Amino acid sequence: MTTAVVSVTEATDVGDVRHLLIDRPIHRVPVVSGSKLVGIVSRADIVALLITEWVCPVCGESMRGEQSPASCPKCHSTDAFVVQEQPPGP
């Protein structure tokens, strides 16, 4: 076990956590609130977030990213994109 634990708070930006996991030889980062452990973020969690797929409800165009696009690049609809659920498993 390591004695120098790298941790983040609930308010830490996802991009900062991503950099921690890439820049350091660690695979999981504890999330703390004060001195209490409230969660753990893993590399798999970050990958799942980055591959989130958004689908235009008008034309069906799909895009990947952390956040929903403001408008569709294909039909230019500004209707809210919907998250496409990924099937479980590898």
Short mmCIF file of N, CA and C in Angstrom, two decimals:
data_model
loop_
_atom_site.label_atom_id
_atom_site.label_comp_id
_atom_site.label_asym_id
_atom_site.label_seq_id
_atom_site.Cartn_x
_atom_site.Cartn_y
_atom_site.Cartn_z
N MET A 1 0.84 -1.18 0.00
CA MET A 1 0.00 0.00 0.00
C MET A 1 0.88 1.25 0.00
N THR A 2 0.35 2.29 -0.56
CA THR A 2 1.09 3.55 -0.61
C THR A 2 0.71 4.43 0.58
N THR A 3 1.63 5.23 1.03
CA THR A 3 1.34 6.12 2.15
C THR A 3 0.97 7.51 1.66
N ALA A 4 1.38 7.89 0.46
CA ALA A 4 1.08 9.21 -0.10
C ALA A 4 -0.07 9.06 -1.09
N VAL A 5 -1.30 9.14 -0.59
CA VAL A 5 -2.48 8.94 -1.42
C VAL A 5 -2.87 10.25 -2.11
N VAL A 6 -3.08 10.17 -3.43
CA VAL A 6 -3.56 11.32 -4.19
C VAL A 6 -5.08 11.22 -4.22
N SER A 7 -5.76 12.28 -3.79
CA SER A 7 -7.22 12.26 -3.77
C SER A 7 -7.76 13.56 -4.37
N VAL A 8 -9.05 13.56 -4.65
CA VAL A 8 -9.73 14.74 -5.18
C VAL A 8 -10.99 14.99 -4.36
N THR A 9 -11.59 16.15 -4.54
CA THR A 9 -12.85 16.45 -3.88
C THR A 9 -13.99 16.29 -4.86
N GLU A 10 -15.20 16.39 -4.36
CA GLU A 10 -16.38 16.28 -5.22
C GLU A 10 -16.43 17.41 -6.25
N ALA A 11 -15.81 18.53 -5.95
CA ALA A 11 -15.84 19.69 -6.84
C ALA A 11 -14.73 19.68 -7.90
N THR A 12 -13.83 18.71 -7.85
CA THR A 12 -12.73 18.64 -8.80
C THR A 12 -13.26 18.39 -10.21
N ASP A 13 -12.77 19.16 -11.17
CA ASP A 13 -13.19 19.03 -12.57
C ASP A 13 -12.75 17.68 -13.13
N VAL A 14 -13.59 17.09 -13.97
CA VAL A 14 -13.30 15.80 -14.57
C VAL A 14 -12.00 15.85 -15.37
N GLY A 15 -11.74 16.96 -16.04
CA GLY A 15 -10.51 17.11 -16.81
C GLY A 15 -9.27 17.01 -15.92
N ASP A 16 -9.36 17.57 -14.72
CA ASP A 16 -8.24 17.49 -13.78
C ASP A 16 -8.01 16.05 -13.31
N VAL A 17 -9.10 15.33 -13.07
CA VAL A 17 -8.98 13.92 -12.66
C VAL A 17 -8.38 13.11 -13.81
N ARG A 18 -8.82 13.40 -15.02
CA ARG A 18 -8.28 12.70 -16.20
C ARG A 18 -6.77 12.90 -16.29
N HIS A 19 -6.30 14.13 -16.09
CA HIS A 19 -4.87 14.40 -16.13
C HIS A 19 -4.12 13.65 -15.03
N LEU A 20 -4.70 13.56 -13.85
CA LEU A 20 -4.06 12.80 -12.77
C LEU A 20 -3.85 11.34 -13.17
N LEU A 21 -4.89 10.76 -13.76
CA LEU A 21 -4.82 9.35 -14.13
C LEU A 21 -3.86 9.10 -15.29
N ILE A 22 -3.68 10.10 -16.14
CA ILE A 22 -2.77 9.94 -17.28
C ILE A 22 -1.33 10.24 -16.87
N ASP A 23 -1.13 11.31 -16.10
CA ASP A 23 0.22 11.77 -15.77
C ASP A 23 0.91 10.96 -14.67
N ARG A 24 0.15 10.28 -13.87
CA ARG A 24 0.73 9.53 -12.75
C ARG A 24 0.43 8.04 -12.92
N PRO A 25 1.28 7.20 -12.35
CA PRO A 25 1.06 5.75 -12.48
C PRO A 25 0.00 5.23 -11.50
N ILE A 26 -1.20 5.81 -11.56
CA ILE A 26 -2.29 5.37 -10.68
C ILE A 26 -3.49 4.99 -11.53
N HIS A 27 -4.33 4.14 -11.00
CA HIS A 27 -5.49 3.64 -11.75
C HIS A 27 -6.81 4.08 -11.15
N ARG A 28 -6.79 4.50 -9.89
CA ARG A 28 -8.00 4.95 -9.21
C ARG A 28 -7.67 6.14 -8.32
N VAL A 29 -8.63 7.06 -8.21
CA VAL A 29 -8.44 8.25 -7.37
C VAL A 29 -9.59 8.32 -6.38
N PRO A 30 -9.29 8.33 -5.08
CA PRO A 30 -10.36 8.47 -4.08
C PRO A 30 -10.97 9.87 -4.14
N VAL A 31 -12.28 9.94 -3.95
CA VAL A 31 -12.99 11.21 -3.88
C VAL A 31 -13.38 11.42 -2.42
N VAL A 32 -12.97 12.56 -1.85
CA VAL A 32 -13.23 12.81 -0.44
C VAL A 32 -14.06 14.08 -0.25
N SER A 33 -14.80 14.09 0.83
CA SER A 33 -15.54 15.26 1.28
C SER A 33 -15.09 15.48 2.72
N GLY A 34 -14.26 16.50 2.92
CA GLY A 34 -13.63 16.69 4.22
C GLY A 34 -12.64 15.57 4.44
N SER A 35 -12.85 14.77 5.46
CA SER A 35 -11.96 13.62 5.69
C SER A 35 -12.67 12.30 5.41
N LYS A 36 -13.86 12.37 4.79
CA LYS A 36 -14.65 11.17 4.54
C LYS A 36 -14.57 10.75 3.07
N LEU A 37 -14.33 9.47 2.83
CA LEU A 37 -14.32 8.91 1.49
C LEU A 37 -15.76 8.83 0.98
N VAL A 38 -16.03 9.45 -0.19
CA VAL A 38 -17.38 9.44 -0.75
C VAL A 38 -17.46 8.73 -2.10
N GLY A 39 -16.30 8.32 -2.63
CA GLY A 39 -16.30 7.61 -3.90
C GLY A 39 -14.91 7.37 -4.42
N ILE A 40 -14.85 6.68 -5.56
CA ILE A 40 -13.59 6.40 -6.23
C ILE A 40 -13.82 6.57 -7.72
N VAL A 41 -12.89 7.25 -8.39
CA VAL A 41 -12.96 7.42 -9.84
C VAL A 41 -11.84 6.58 -10.44
N SER A 42 -12.20 5.76 -11.43
CA SER A 42 -11.20 4.91 -12.08
C SER A 42 -10.99 5.36 -13.52
N ARG A 43 -9.96 4.81 -14.14
CA ARG A 43 -9.72 5.10 -15.56
C ARG A 43 -10.91 4.67 -16.39
N ALA A 44 -11.54 3.57 -16.02
CA ALA A 44 -12.72 3.07 -16.75
C ALA A 44 -13.86 4.08 -16.68
N ASP A 45 -14.02 4.75 -15.53
CA ASP A 45 -15.06 5.77 -15.40
C ASP A 45 -14.82 6.92 -16.37
N ILE A 46 -13.56 7.33 -16.50
CA ILE A 46 -13.21 8.43 -17.39
C ILE A 46 -13.44 8.02 -18.84
N VAL A 47 -13.04 6.81 -19.19
CA VAL A 47 -13.26 6.33 -20.56
C VAL A 47 -14.75 6.28 -20.87
N ALA A 48 -15.55 5.78 -19.94
CA ALA A 48 -16.99 5.71 -20.15
C ALA A 48 -17.59 7.09 -20.37
N LEU A 49 -17.09 8.07 -19.65
CA LEU A 49 -17.57 9.43 -19.82
C LEU A 49 -17.19 9.99 -21.18
N LEU A 50 -15.97 9.71 -21.62
CA LEU A 50 -15.50 10.23 -22.90
C LEU A 50 -16.17 9.58 -24.10
N ILE A 51 -16.68 8.38 -23.93
CA ILE A 51 -17.34 7.72 -25.06
C ILE A 51 -18.86 7.88 -25.02
N THR A 52 -19.34 8.77 -24.17
CA THR A 52 -20.77 9.02 -24.11
C THR A 52 -21.25 9.48 -25.48
N GLU A 53 -22.28 8.84 -25.97
CA GLU A 53 -22.79 9.13 -27.31
C GLU A 53 -24.11 9.88 -27.22
N TRP A 54 -24.20 10.98 -27.94
CA TRP A 54 -25.39 11.82 -27.99
C TRP A 54 -26.05 11.66 -29.35
N VAL A 55 -27.39 11.56 -29.38
CA VAL A 55 -28.12 11.36 -30.64
C VAL A 55 -29.12 12.48 -30.84
N CYS A 56 -29.12 13.04 -32.06
CA CYS A 56 -30.08 14.10 -32.42
C CYS A 56 -31.46 13.47 -32.53
N PRO A 57 -32.47 14.02 -31.84
CA PRO A 57 -33.81 13.42 -31.90
C PRO A 57 -34.52 13.67 -33.23
N VAL A 58 -33.99 14.59 -34.04
CA VAL A 58 -34.62 14.92 -35.32
C VAL A 58 -34.12 14.03 -36.45
N CYS A 59 -32.79 13.96 -36.64
CA CYS A 59 -32.25 13.22 -37.79
C CYS A 59 -31.50 11.95 -37.40
N GLY A 60 -31.21 11.76 -36.11
CA GLY A 60 -30.52 10.55 -35.67
C GLY A 60 -29.00 10.63 -35.73
N GLU A 61 -28.44 11.78 -36.10
CA GLU A 61 -26.98 11.96 -36.13
C GLU A 61 -26.43 11.74 -34.72
N SER A 62 -25.31 11.02 -34.62
CA SER A 62 -24.73 10.79 -33.31
C SER A 62 -23.37 11.46 -33.19
N MET A 63 -23.06 11.89 -31.98
CA MET A 63 -21.79 12.53 -31.67
C MET A 63 -21.33 12.00 -30.32
N ARG A 64 -20.01 11.99 -30.11
CA ARG A 64 -19.46 11.55 -28.84
C ARG A 64 -18.86 12.75 -28.11
N GLY A 65 -18.92 12.72 -26.78
CA GLY A 65 -18.32 13.78 -26.00
C GLY A 65 -18.89 13.84 -24.60
N GLU A 66 -18.24 14.66 -23.79
CA GLU A 66 -18.66 14.82 -22.40
C GLU A 66 -20.03 15.48 -22.29
N GLN A 67 -20.27 16.47 -23.15
CA GLN A 67 -21.50 17.26 -23.05
C GLN A 67 -22.30 17.19 -24.33
N SER A 68 -23.59 17.42 -24.19
CA SER A 68 -24.48 17.44 -25.34
C SER A 68 -24.14 18.62 -26.24
N PRO A 69 -24.10 18.40 -27.57
CA PRO A 69 -23.84 19.52 -28.49
C PRO A 69 -24.98 20.54 -28.44
N ALA A 70 -24.67 21.80 -28.73
CA ALA A 70 -25.69 22.86 -28.74
C ALA A 70 -26.63 22.71 -29.93
N SER A 71 -26.10 22.24 -31.07
CA SER A 71 -26.93 22.03 -32.25
C SER A 71 -26.36 20.87 -33.06
N CYS A 72 -27.20 20.32 -33.91
CA CYS A 72 -26.80 19.18 -34.73
C CYS A 72 -25.99 19.66 -35.93
N PRO A 73 -24.82 19.06 -36.18
CA PRO A 73 -24.02 19.48 -37.33
C PRO A 73 -24.64 19.06 -38.66
N LYS A 74 -25.55 18.09 -38.63
CA LYS A 74 -26.15 17.59 -39.87
C LYS A 74 -27.41 18.35 -40.25
N CYS A 75 -28.38 18.45 -39.31
CA CYS A 75 -29.66 19.10 -39.63
C CYS A 75 -29.82 20.46 -38.97
N HIS A 76 -28.85 20.84 -38.14
CA HIS A 76 -28.82 22.14 -37.44
C HIS A 76 -29.95 22.32 -36.44
N SER A 77 -30.58 21.22 -36.03
CA SER A 77 -31.62 21.28 -35.02
C SER A 77 -31.01 21.70 -33.69
N THR A 78 -31.76 22.48 -32.93
CA THR A 78 -31.31 22.86 -31.59
C THR A 78 -32.08 22.11 -30.51
N ASP A 79 -32.85 21.09 -30.93
CA ASP A 79 -33.53 20.23 -29.95
C ASP A 79 -32.48 19.53 -29.11
N ALA A 80 -32.81 19.26 -27.88
CA ALA A 80 -31.85 18.64 -26.96
C ALA A 80 -31.46 17.25 -27.44
N PHE A 81 -30.15 17.01 -27.50
CA PHE A 81 -29.64 15.68 -27.84
C PHE A 81 -29.98 14.72 -26.71
N VAL A 82 -30.12 13.44 -27.05
CA VAL A 82 -30.44 12.41 -26.07
C VAL A 82 -29.23 11.49 -25.92
N VAL A 83 -28.96 11.07 -24.68
CA VAL A 83 -27.86 10.16 -24.44
C VAL A 83 -28.23 8.79 -24.98
N GLN A 84 -27.33 8.22 -25.78
CA GLN A 84 -27.51 6.86 -26.31
C GLN A 84 -26.91 5.89 -25.31
N GLU A 85 -27.72 5.05 -24.72
CA GLU A 85 -27.23 4.09 -23.75
C GLU A 85 -26.33 3.07 -24.43
N GLN A 86 -25.18 2.81 -23.82
CA GLN A 86 -24.24 1.84 -24.35
C GLN A 86 -24.59 0.47 -23.80
N PRO A 87 -24.48 -0.58 -24.64
CA PRO A 87 -24.76 -1.92 -24.12
C PRO A 87 -23.70 -2.32 -23.09
N PRO A 88 -24.09 -3.10 -22.09
CA PRO A 88 -23.11 -3.52 -21.07
C PRO A 88 -22.07 -4.47 -21.65
N GLY A 89 -20.96 -4.54 -20.97
CA GLY A 89 -19.90 -5.46 -21.37
C GLY A 89 -18.80 -4.77 -22.14
N PRO A 90 -17.77 -5.53 -22.52
CA PRO A 90 -16.62 -4.97 -23.22
C PRO A 90 -16.91 -4.60 -24.64
#
